[in-house]
XYZ file of C-alpha atoms in Angstrom:
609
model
C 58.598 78.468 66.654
C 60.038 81.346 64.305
C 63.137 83.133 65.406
C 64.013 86.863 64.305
C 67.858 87.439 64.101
C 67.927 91.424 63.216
C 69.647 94.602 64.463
C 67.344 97.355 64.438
C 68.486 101.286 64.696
C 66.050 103.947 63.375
C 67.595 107.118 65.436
C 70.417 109.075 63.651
C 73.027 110.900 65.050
C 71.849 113.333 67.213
C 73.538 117.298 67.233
C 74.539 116.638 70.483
C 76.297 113.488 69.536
C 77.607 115.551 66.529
C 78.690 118.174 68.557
C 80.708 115.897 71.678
C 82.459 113.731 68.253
C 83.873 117.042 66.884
C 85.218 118.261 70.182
C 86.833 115.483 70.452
C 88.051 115.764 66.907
C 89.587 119.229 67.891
C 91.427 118.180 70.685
C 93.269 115.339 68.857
C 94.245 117.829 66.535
C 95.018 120.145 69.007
C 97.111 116.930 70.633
C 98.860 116.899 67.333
C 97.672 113.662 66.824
C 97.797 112.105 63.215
C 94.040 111.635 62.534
C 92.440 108.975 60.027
C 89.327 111.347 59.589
C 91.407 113.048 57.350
C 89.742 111.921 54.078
C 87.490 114.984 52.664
C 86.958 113.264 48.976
C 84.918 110.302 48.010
C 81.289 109.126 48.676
C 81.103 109.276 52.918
C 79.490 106.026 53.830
C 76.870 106.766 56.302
C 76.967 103.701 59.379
C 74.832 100.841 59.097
C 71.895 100.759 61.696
C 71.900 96.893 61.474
C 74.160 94.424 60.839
C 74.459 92.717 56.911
C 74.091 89.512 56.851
C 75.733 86.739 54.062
C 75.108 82.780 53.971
C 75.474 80.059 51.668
C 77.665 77.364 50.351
C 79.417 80.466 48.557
C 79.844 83.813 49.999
C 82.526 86.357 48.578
C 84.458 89.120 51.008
C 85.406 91.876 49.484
C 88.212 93.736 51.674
C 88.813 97.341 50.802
C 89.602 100.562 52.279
C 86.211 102.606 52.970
C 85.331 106.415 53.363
C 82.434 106.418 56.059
C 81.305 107.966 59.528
C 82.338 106.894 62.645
C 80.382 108.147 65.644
C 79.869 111.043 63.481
C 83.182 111.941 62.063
C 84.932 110.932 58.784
C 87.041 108.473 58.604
C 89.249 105.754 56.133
C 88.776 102.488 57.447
C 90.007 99.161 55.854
C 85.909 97.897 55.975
C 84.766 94.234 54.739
C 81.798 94.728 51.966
C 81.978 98.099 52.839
C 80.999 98.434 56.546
C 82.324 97.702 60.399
C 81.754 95.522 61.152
C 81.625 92.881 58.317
C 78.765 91.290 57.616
C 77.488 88.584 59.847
C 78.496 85.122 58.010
C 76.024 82.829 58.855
C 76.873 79.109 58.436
C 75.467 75.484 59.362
C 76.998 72.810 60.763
C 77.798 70.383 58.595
C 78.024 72.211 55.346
C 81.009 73.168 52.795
C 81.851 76.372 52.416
C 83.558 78.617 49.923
C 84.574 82.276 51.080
C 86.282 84.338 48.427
C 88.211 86.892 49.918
C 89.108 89.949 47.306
C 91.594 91.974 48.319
C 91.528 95.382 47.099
C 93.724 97.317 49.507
C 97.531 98.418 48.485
C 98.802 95.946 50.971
C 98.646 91.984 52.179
C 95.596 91.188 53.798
C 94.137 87.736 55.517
C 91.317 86.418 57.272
C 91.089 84.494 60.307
C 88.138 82.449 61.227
C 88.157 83.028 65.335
C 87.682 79.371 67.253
C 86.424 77.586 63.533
C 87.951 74.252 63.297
C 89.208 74.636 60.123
C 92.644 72.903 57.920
C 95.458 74.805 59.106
C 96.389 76.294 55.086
C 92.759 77.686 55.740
C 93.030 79.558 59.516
C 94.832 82.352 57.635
C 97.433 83.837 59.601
C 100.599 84.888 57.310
C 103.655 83.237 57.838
C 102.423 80.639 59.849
C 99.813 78.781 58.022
C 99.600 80.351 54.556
C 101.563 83.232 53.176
C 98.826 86.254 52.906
C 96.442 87.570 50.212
C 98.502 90.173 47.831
C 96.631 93.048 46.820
C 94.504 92.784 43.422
C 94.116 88.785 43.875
C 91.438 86.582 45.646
C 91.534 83.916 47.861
C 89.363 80.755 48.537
C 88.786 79.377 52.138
C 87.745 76.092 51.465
C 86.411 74.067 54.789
C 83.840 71.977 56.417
C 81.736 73.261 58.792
C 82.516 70.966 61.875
C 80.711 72.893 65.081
C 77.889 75.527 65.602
C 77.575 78.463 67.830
C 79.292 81.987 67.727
C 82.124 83.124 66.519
C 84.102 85.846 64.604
C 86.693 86.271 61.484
C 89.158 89.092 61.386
C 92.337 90.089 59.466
C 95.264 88.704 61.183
C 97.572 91.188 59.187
C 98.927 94.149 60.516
C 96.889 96.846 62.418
C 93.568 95.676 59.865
C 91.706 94.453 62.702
C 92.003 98.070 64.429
C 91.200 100.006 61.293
C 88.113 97.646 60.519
C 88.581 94.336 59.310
C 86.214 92.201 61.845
C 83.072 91.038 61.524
C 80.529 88.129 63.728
C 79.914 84.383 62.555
C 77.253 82.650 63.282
C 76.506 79.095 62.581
C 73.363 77.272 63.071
C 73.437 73.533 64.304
C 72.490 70.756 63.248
C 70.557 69.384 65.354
C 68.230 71.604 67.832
C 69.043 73.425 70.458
C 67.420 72.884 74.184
C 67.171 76.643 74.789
C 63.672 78.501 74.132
C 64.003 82.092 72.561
C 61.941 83.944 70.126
C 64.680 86.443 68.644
C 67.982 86.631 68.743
C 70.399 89.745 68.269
C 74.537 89.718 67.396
C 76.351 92.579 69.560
C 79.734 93.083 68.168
C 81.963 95.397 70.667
C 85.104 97.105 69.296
C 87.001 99.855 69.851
C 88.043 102.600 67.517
C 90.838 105.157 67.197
C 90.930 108.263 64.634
C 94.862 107.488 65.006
C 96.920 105.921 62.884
C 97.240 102.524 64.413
C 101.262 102.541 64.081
C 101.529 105.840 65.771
C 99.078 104.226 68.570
C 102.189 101.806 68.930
C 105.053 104.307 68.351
C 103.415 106.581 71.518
C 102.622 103.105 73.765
C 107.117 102.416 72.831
C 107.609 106.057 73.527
C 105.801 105.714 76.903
C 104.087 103.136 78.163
C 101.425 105.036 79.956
C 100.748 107.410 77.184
C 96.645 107.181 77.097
C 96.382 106.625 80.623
C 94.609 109.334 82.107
C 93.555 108.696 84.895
C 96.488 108.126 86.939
C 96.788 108.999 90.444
C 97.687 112.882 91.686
C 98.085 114.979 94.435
C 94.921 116.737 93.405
C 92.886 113.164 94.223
C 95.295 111.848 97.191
C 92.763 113.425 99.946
C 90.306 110.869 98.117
C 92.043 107.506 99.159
C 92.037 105.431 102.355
C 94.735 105.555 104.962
C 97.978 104.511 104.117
C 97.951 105.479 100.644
C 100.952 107.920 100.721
C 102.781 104.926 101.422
C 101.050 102.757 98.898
C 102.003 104.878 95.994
C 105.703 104.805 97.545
C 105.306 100.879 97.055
C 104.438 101.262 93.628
C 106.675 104.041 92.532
C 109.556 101.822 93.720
C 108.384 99.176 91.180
C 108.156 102.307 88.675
C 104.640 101.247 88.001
C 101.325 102.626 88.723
C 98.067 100.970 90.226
C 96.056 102.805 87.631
C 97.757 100.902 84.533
C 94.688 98.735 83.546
C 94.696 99.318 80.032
C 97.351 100.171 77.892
C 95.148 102.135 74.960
C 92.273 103.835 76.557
C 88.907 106.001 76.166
C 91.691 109.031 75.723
C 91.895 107.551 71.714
C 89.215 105.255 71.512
C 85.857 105.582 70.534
C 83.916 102.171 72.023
C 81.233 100.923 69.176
C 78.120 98.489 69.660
C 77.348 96.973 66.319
C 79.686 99.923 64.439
C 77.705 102.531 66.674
C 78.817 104.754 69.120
C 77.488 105.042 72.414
C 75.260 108.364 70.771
C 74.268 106.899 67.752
C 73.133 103.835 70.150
C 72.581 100.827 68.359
C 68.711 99.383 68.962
C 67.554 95.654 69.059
C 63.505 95.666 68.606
C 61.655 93.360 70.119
C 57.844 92.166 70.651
C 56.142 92.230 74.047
C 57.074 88.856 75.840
C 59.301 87.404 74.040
C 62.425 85.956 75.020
C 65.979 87.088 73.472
C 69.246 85.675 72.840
C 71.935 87.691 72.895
C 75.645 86.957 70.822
C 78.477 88.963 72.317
C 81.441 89.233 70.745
C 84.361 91.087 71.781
C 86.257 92.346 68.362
C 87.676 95.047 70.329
C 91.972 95.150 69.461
C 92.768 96.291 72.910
C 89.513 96.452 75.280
C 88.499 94.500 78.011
C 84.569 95.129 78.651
C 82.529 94.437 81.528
C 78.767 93.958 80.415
C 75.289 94.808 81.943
C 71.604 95.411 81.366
C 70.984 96.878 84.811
C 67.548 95.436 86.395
C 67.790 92.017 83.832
C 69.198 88.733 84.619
C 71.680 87.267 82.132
C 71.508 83.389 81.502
C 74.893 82.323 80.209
C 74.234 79.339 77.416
C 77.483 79.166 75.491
C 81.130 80.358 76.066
C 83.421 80.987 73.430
C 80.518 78.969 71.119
C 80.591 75.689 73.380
C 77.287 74.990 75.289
C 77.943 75.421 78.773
C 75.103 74.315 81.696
C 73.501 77.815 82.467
C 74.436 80.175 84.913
C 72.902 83.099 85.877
C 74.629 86.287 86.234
C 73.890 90.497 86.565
C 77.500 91.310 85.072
C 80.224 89.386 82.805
C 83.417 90.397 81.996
C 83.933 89.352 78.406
C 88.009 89.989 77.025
C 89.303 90.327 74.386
C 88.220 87.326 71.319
C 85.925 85.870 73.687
C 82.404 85.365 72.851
C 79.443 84.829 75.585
C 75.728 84.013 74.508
C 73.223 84.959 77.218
C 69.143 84.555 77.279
C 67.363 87.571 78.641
C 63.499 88.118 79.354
C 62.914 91.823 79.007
C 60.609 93.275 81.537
C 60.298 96.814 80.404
C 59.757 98.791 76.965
C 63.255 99.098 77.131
C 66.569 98.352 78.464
C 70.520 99.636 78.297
C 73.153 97.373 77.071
C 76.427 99.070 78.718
C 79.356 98.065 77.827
C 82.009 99.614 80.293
C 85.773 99.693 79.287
C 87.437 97.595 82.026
C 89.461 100.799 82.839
C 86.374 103.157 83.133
C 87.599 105.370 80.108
C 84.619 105.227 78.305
C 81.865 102.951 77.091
C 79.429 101.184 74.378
C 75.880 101.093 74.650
C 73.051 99.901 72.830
C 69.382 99.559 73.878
C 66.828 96.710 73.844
C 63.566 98.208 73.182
C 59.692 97.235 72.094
C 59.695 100.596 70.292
C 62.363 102.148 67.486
C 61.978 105.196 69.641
C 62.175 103.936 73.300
C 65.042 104.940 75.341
C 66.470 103.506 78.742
C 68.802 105.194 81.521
C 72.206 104.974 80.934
C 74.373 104.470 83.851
C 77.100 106.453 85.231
C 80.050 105.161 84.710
C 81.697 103.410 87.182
C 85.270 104.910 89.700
C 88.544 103.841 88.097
C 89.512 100.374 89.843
C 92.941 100.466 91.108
C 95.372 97.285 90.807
C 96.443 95.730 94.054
C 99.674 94.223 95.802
C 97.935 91.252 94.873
C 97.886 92.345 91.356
C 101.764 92.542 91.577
C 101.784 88.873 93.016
C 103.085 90.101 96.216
C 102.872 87.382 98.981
C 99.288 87.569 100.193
C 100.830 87.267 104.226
C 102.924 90.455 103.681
C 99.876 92.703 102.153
C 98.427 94.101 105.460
C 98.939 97.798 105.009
C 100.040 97.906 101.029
C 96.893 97.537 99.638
C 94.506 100.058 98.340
C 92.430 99.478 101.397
C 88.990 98.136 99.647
C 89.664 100.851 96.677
C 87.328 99.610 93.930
C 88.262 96.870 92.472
C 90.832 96.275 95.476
C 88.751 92.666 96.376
C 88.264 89.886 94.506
C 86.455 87.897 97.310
C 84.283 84.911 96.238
C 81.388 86.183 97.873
C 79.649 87.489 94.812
C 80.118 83.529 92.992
C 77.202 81.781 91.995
C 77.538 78.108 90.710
C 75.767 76.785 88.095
C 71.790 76.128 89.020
C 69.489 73.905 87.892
C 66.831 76.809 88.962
C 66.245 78.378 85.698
C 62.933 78.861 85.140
C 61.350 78.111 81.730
C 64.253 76.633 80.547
C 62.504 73.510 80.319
C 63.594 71.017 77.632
C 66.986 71.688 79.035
C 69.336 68.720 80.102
C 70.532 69.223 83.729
C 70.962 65.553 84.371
C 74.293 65.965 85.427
C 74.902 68.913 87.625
C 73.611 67.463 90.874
C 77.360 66.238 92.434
C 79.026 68.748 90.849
C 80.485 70.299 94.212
C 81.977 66.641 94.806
C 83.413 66.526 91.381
C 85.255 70.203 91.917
C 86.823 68.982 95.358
C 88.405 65.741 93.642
C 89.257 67.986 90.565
C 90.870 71.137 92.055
C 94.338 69.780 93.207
C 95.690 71.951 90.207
C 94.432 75.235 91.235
C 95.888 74.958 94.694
C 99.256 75.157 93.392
C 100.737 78.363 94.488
C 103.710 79.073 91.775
C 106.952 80.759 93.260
C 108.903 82.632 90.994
C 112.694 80.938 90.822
C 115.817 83.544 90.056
C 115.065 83.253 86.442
C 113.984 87.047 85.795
C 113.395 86.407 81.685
C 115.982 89.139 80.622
C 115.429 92.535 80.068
C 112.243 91.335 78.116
C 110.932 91.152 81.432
C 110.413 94.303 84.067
C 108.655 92.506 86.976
C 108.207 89.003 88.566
C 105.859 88.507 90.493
C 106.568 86.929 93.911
C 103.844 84.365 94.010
C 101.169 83.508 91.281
C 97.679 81.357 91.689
C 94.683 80.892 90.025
C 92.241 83.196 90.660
C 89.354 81.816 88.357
C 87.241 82.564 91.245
C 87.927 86.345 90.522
C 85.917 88.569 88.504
C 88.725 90.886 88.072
C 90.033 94.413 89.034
C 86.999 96.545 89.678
C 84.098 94.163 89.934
C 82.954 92.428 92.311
C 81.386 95.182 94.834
C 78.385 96.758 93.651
C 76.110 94.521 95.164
C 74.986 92.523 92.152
C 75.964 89.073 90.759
C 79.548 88.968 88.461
C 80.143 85.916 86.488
C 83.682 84.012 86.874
C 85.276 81.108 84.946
C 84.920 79.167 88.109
C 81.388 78.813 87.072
C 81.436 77.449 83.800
C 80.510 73.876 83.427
C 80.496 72.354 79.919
C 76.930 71.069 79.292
C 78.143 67.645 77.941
C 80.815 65.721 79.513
C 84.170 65.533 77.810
C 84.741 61.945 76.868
C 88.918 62.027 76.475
C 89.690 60.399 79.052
C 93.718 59.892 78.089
C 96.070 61.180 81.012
C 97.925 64.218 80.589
C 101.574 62.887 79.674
C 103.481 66.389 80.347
C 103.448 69.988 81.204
C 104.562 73.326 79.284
C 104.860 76.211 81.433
C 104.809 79.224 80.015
C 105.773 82.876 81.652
C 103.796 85.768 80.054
C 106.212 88.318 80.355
C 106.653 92.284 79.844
C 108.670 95.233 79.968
C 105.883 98.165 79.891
C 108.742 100.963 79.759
C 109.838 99.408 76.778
C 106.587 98.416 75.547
C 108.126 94.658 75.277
C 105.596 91.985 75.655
C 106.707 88.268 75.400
C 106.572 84.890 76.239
C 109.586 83.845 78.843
C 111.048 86.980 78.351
C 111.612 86.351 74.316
C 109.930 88.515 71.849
C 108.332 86.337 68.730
C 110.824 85.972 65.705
C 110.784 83.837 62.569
C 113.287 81.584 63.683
C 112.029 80.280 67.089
C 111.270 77.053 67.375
C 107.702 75.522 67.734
C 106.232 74.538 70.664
C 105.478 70.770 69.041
C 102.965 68.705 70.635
C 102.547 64.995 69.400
C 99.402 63.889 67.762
C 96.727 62.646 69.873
C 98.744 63.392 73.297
C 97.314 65.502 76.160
C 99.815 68.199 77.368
C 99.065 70.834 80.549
C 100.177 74.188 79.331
C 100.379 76.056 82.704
C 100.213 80.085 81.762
C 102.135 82.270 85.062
C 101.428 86.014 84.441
C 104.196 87.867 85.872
C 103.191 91.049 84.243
C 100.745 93.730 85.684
C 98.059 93.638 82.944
C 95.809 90.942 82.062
C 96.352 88.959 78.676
C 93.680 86.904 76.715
C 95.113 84.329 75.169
C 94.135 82.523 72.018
C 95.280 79.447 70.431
C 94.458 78.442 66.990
C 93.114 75.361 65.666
C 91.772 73.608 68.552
C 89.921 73.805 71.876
C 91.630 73.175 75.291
C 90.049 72.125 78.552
C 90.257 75.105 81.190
C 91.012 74.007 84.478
C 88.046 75.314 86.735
C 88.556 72.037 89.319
C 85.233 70.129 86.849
C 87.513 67.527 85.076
C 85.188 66.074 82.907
C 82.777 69.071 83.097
C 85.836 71.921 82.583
C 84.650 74.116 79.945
C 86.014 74.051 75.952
C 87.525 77.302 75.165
C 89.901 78.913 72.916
C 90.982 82.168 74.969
C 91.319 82.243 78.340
C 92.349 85.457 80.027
C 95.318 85.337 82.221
C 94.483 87.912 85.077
C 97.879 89.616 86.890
C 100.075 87.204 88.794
C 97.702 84.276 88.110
C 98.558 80.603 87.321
C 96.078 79.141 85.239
C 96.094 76.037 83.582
C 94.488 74.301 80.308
C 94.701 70.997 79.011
C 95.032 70.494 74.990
C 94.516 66.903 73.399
C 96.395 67.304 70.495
C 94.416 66.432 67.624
C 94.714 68.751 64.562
C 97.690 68.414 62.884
C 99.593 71.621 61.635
C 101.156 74.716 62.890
C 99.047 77.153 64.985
C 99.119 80.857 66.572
C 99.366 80.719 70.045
C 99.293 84.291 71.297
C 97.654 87.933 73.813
C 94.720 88.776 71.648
C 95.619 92.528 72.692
C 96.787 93.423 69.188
C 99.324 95.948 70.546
C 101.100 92.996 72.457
C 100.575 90.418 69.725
C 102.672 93.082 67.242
C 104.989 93.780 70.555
C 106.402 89.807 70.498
C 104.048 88.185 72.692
C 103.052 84.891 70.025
C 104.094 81.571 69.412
C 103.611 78.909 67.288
C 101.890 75.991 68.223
C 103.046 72.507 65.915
C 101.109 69.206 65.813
C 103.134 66.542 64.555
C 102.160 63.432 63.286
């Protein structure tokens, strides 16, 4: 059966969409805000409606910086072949390939290929596994391709992956797949700011809670439950506020679909009938979004591009580097894709539609959630009267879990062989996640503001403000890998890890130490099995991405735990991962929240023969 993999947009910017972009525009400069949109010479690149697309055993990069539109305005953006995002590289498994990277900016530059298994003097990160691409010269990636499914590439130097250099990967395997679809689309979601990216970062050191606007007032007290006077006494002792979700919010970004904004609404065209497969990617540098298509069923296929047994879900939380491939079966002419910040500060949207011209209701957007004692890792026995009393987001009951199913209808052909006994194989599994971590008197220096008092897994979470609008959310305790690991080595020891932050001081860390040159490795053996056990003693959550290799996530599945390469690390949680150590080399090990990553909160990760 032929498969369509397009992105369709006919609509242009609309005068209303023009008109919102340059109020905005006016009250950055009114902010006295440096703006990017600047630029008034050179040709003004109009957006792309659909995504480019490159293959082959060859395929050349070209990285430069760009004069085009974003969500209506002008902008200078460091662009890959001319566009955000870069084109969609699509690969096979089991092929060579050659991708010639020009550089053609006035700085160092570098490409990343996001979860590829590739030699480490080809994962690109400066300093750590190759020394950068100097302006005016060209660099080869030379690799196998050793795995299919979806993935993404973007600059690991400076602020370039704000200011545009990101783009999807696809790769096609080798054998066929057991899922039935008829077209397939690639959503890439970002976030954009008409801000210089270092002055982003010199106002989050200046004050940590510089774009949040939406903290709590006197004006909105009246609003909240009973108790809350003293609630907000709780939290102004711990000079913190329950509203701090996201560090860089809706009040500087604009949130794209595909390059799009939200207005300019990116459009994936389909026939009557058919069934679609949808490629998320989150590109964004500092955005957590929680993803919908209100009144259609999402069947989760693949997680962070390993096939996981399908799940059904109404909502998914994807963070930052993760990818999530879903199956849909459109009922309607036409549907929303929203794409909610996880703070409520703005959005992306897109629309699946049998017509160019269709359009679909676009939801409100959700209250701002509000963090929780819980959040803080206060002792769970002492909460009774601290907490936001059910505020949104204040919950993270299992009662909206679903497990994997074998009841997907017409996914026939599809191997589900081993999911019967898989509650049996969580309860032998899930020793690990009953470990409640207590904090000992090691505070982590003045890299570290808070510790929290107690920290467990919460896998079975779907995060601050989801979780009670009636609908299904999806969690990682739900994610089974389709095929069965077959390592089968014991673990032989355990690195814990404390991710650690001072948000007054916009210090972010690991055990309290902000990233230099000179710290040593973490080294891991060749072919040994080591537990890294991540405790989050900060308020925010941190996705967390190593380099060069897969690790087993600890959802209580053993065998069955799924293959990832970020994980995010919700507040005053303990999660756990196990790596099998297996490509040699030195890897990154670090938040994917670019503003943390350039704050000191990396490592490097060494496999040693």
């Amino acid at each position: 059966m032929s498969r369509s993999h397009d992105n369709h947009d006919r609509r242009g910017l609309t005068r209303r969409g023009f008109l919102a972009n340059t109020g905005r525009a006016t009250a950055a400069v009114l902010l006295g805000r440096f703006v990017t949109g600047c630029a008034t010479t050179g040709v003004l690149a109009a957006p792309r409606r659909r995504l480019s697309v490159v293959d082959g055993r060859t395929i050349d990069l070209h990285i430069a910086e760009t004069r085009l539109a974003v969500a209506g305005q002008s902008a200078v953006a460091t662009t890959i072949n001319g566009g955000i995002p870069g084109p969609e590289i699509r690969l096979r498994e089991g092929q060579d390939v050659t991708l010639r990277v020009s550089n053609a900016l006035d700085e160092d530059t570098s490409i990343h290929w996001h979860g590829l298994l590739v030699p480490p003097g080809m994962d690109g990160v400066p300093g750590v596994s190759f020394p950068g691409i100097p302006p005016a010269t060209t660099f080869e990636y030379r690799f196998p391709v050793r795995q299919s499914g979806t993935y993404w590439y973007h600059s690991h130097s400076g602020f370039q992956e704000q200011t545009g250099i990101y783009g999807p990967i696809v790769i096609e395997p080798r054998e066929p797949e057991p899922y039935n679809y008829q077209r397939e689309f690639t959503i890439v979601l970002s976030d954009w700011t008409f801000e210089n990216p270092h002055r982003v970062l010199a106002n989050l050191k200046r004050y940590g809670g510089y774009y949040n606007f939406q903290r709590r007032t006197l004006a909105n007290l009246a609003d909240e439950p009973p108790g809350a006077l003293a609630n907000r006494f709780s939290w102004a002792r711990m000079r913190m506020d329950a509203t701090d979700i996201a560090d860089v919010t809706g009040a500087t970004y604009t949130f794209l679909m595909n390059g799009l904004s939200p207005d300019e609404n990116w459009r994936g065209v389909f026939e009557p009938g058919e069934r679609l497969r949808l490629r998320f990617i989150n590109a964004s540098a500092a955005t957590y979004f929680d993803v919908r298509i209100p009144g259609l069923p999402m069947q989760v296929i693949q997680a962070d591009g390993m096939p996981v047994v399908p799940v059904e879900t109404d909502e998914f939380r994807l963070a930052i580097a993760e990818t999530l491939d879903v199956l849909v079966e459109p009922t309607g002419a036409a549907h929303t894709i929203f794409a909610e910040a996880m703070d409520r500060s703005g959005h992306a949207r897109g629309t699946l539609a049998t017509d160019p011209h269709a359009t679909a209701p676009v939801p409100g957007r959700r209250p701002r959630p509000l963090l929780t004692m819980a959040d803080m890792g206060m002792d769970h026995s002492n909460m009774q009267g601290m907490d936001n009393g059910g505020a949104a987001g204040g919950d993270h009951g299992p009662a909206h879990q679903n497990t994997p199913s074998e009841e997907h209808s017409g996914m026939s052909g599809m191997d589900h062989s081993h999911a019967s006994g898989m509650d049996e194989m969580a309860a032998a599994c899930s020793e690990n996640l009953d470990v409640v971590a207590r904090h000992d008197g090691d505070g982590h220096g003045a890299g570290n503001a808070m510790v929290a008092e107690t920290a467990r897994s919460r896998i079975s979470e779907p995060g601050v403000g989801l979780g009670q609008d009636g609908w299904r959310v999806l969690t990682y305790s739900q994610l089974r890998r389709a095929t069965p690991g077959e390592d089968s080595q014991p673990v032989t020891r355990t690195i814990e890890l404390h991710l650690t932050g001072n948000m007054e001081r916009y210090m972010w860390s690991f055990d309290g130490e902000q990233y230099h040159r000179d710290m040593p490795d973490i080294v891991l053996h060749y072919g040994e099995r080591v537990r890294f056990v991540l405790i989050n003693d900060t308020m925010m959550a941190h996705p967390i991405h190593l380099h060069g290799m897969f690790f087993e996530l600890d959802v209580g599945a053993c065998e069955r735990n799924p293959l990832k390469h970020t994980v995010n690390v919700q507040p005053a949680e303990r999660t756990s991962f196990v790596v099998t150590a297996q490509e040699v080399g030195r890897w990154a090990f670090h938040c994917h929240i670019l503003y943390h990553m350039e704050a000191g909160m990396f490592r490097v990760v060494e496999v040693r023969v």
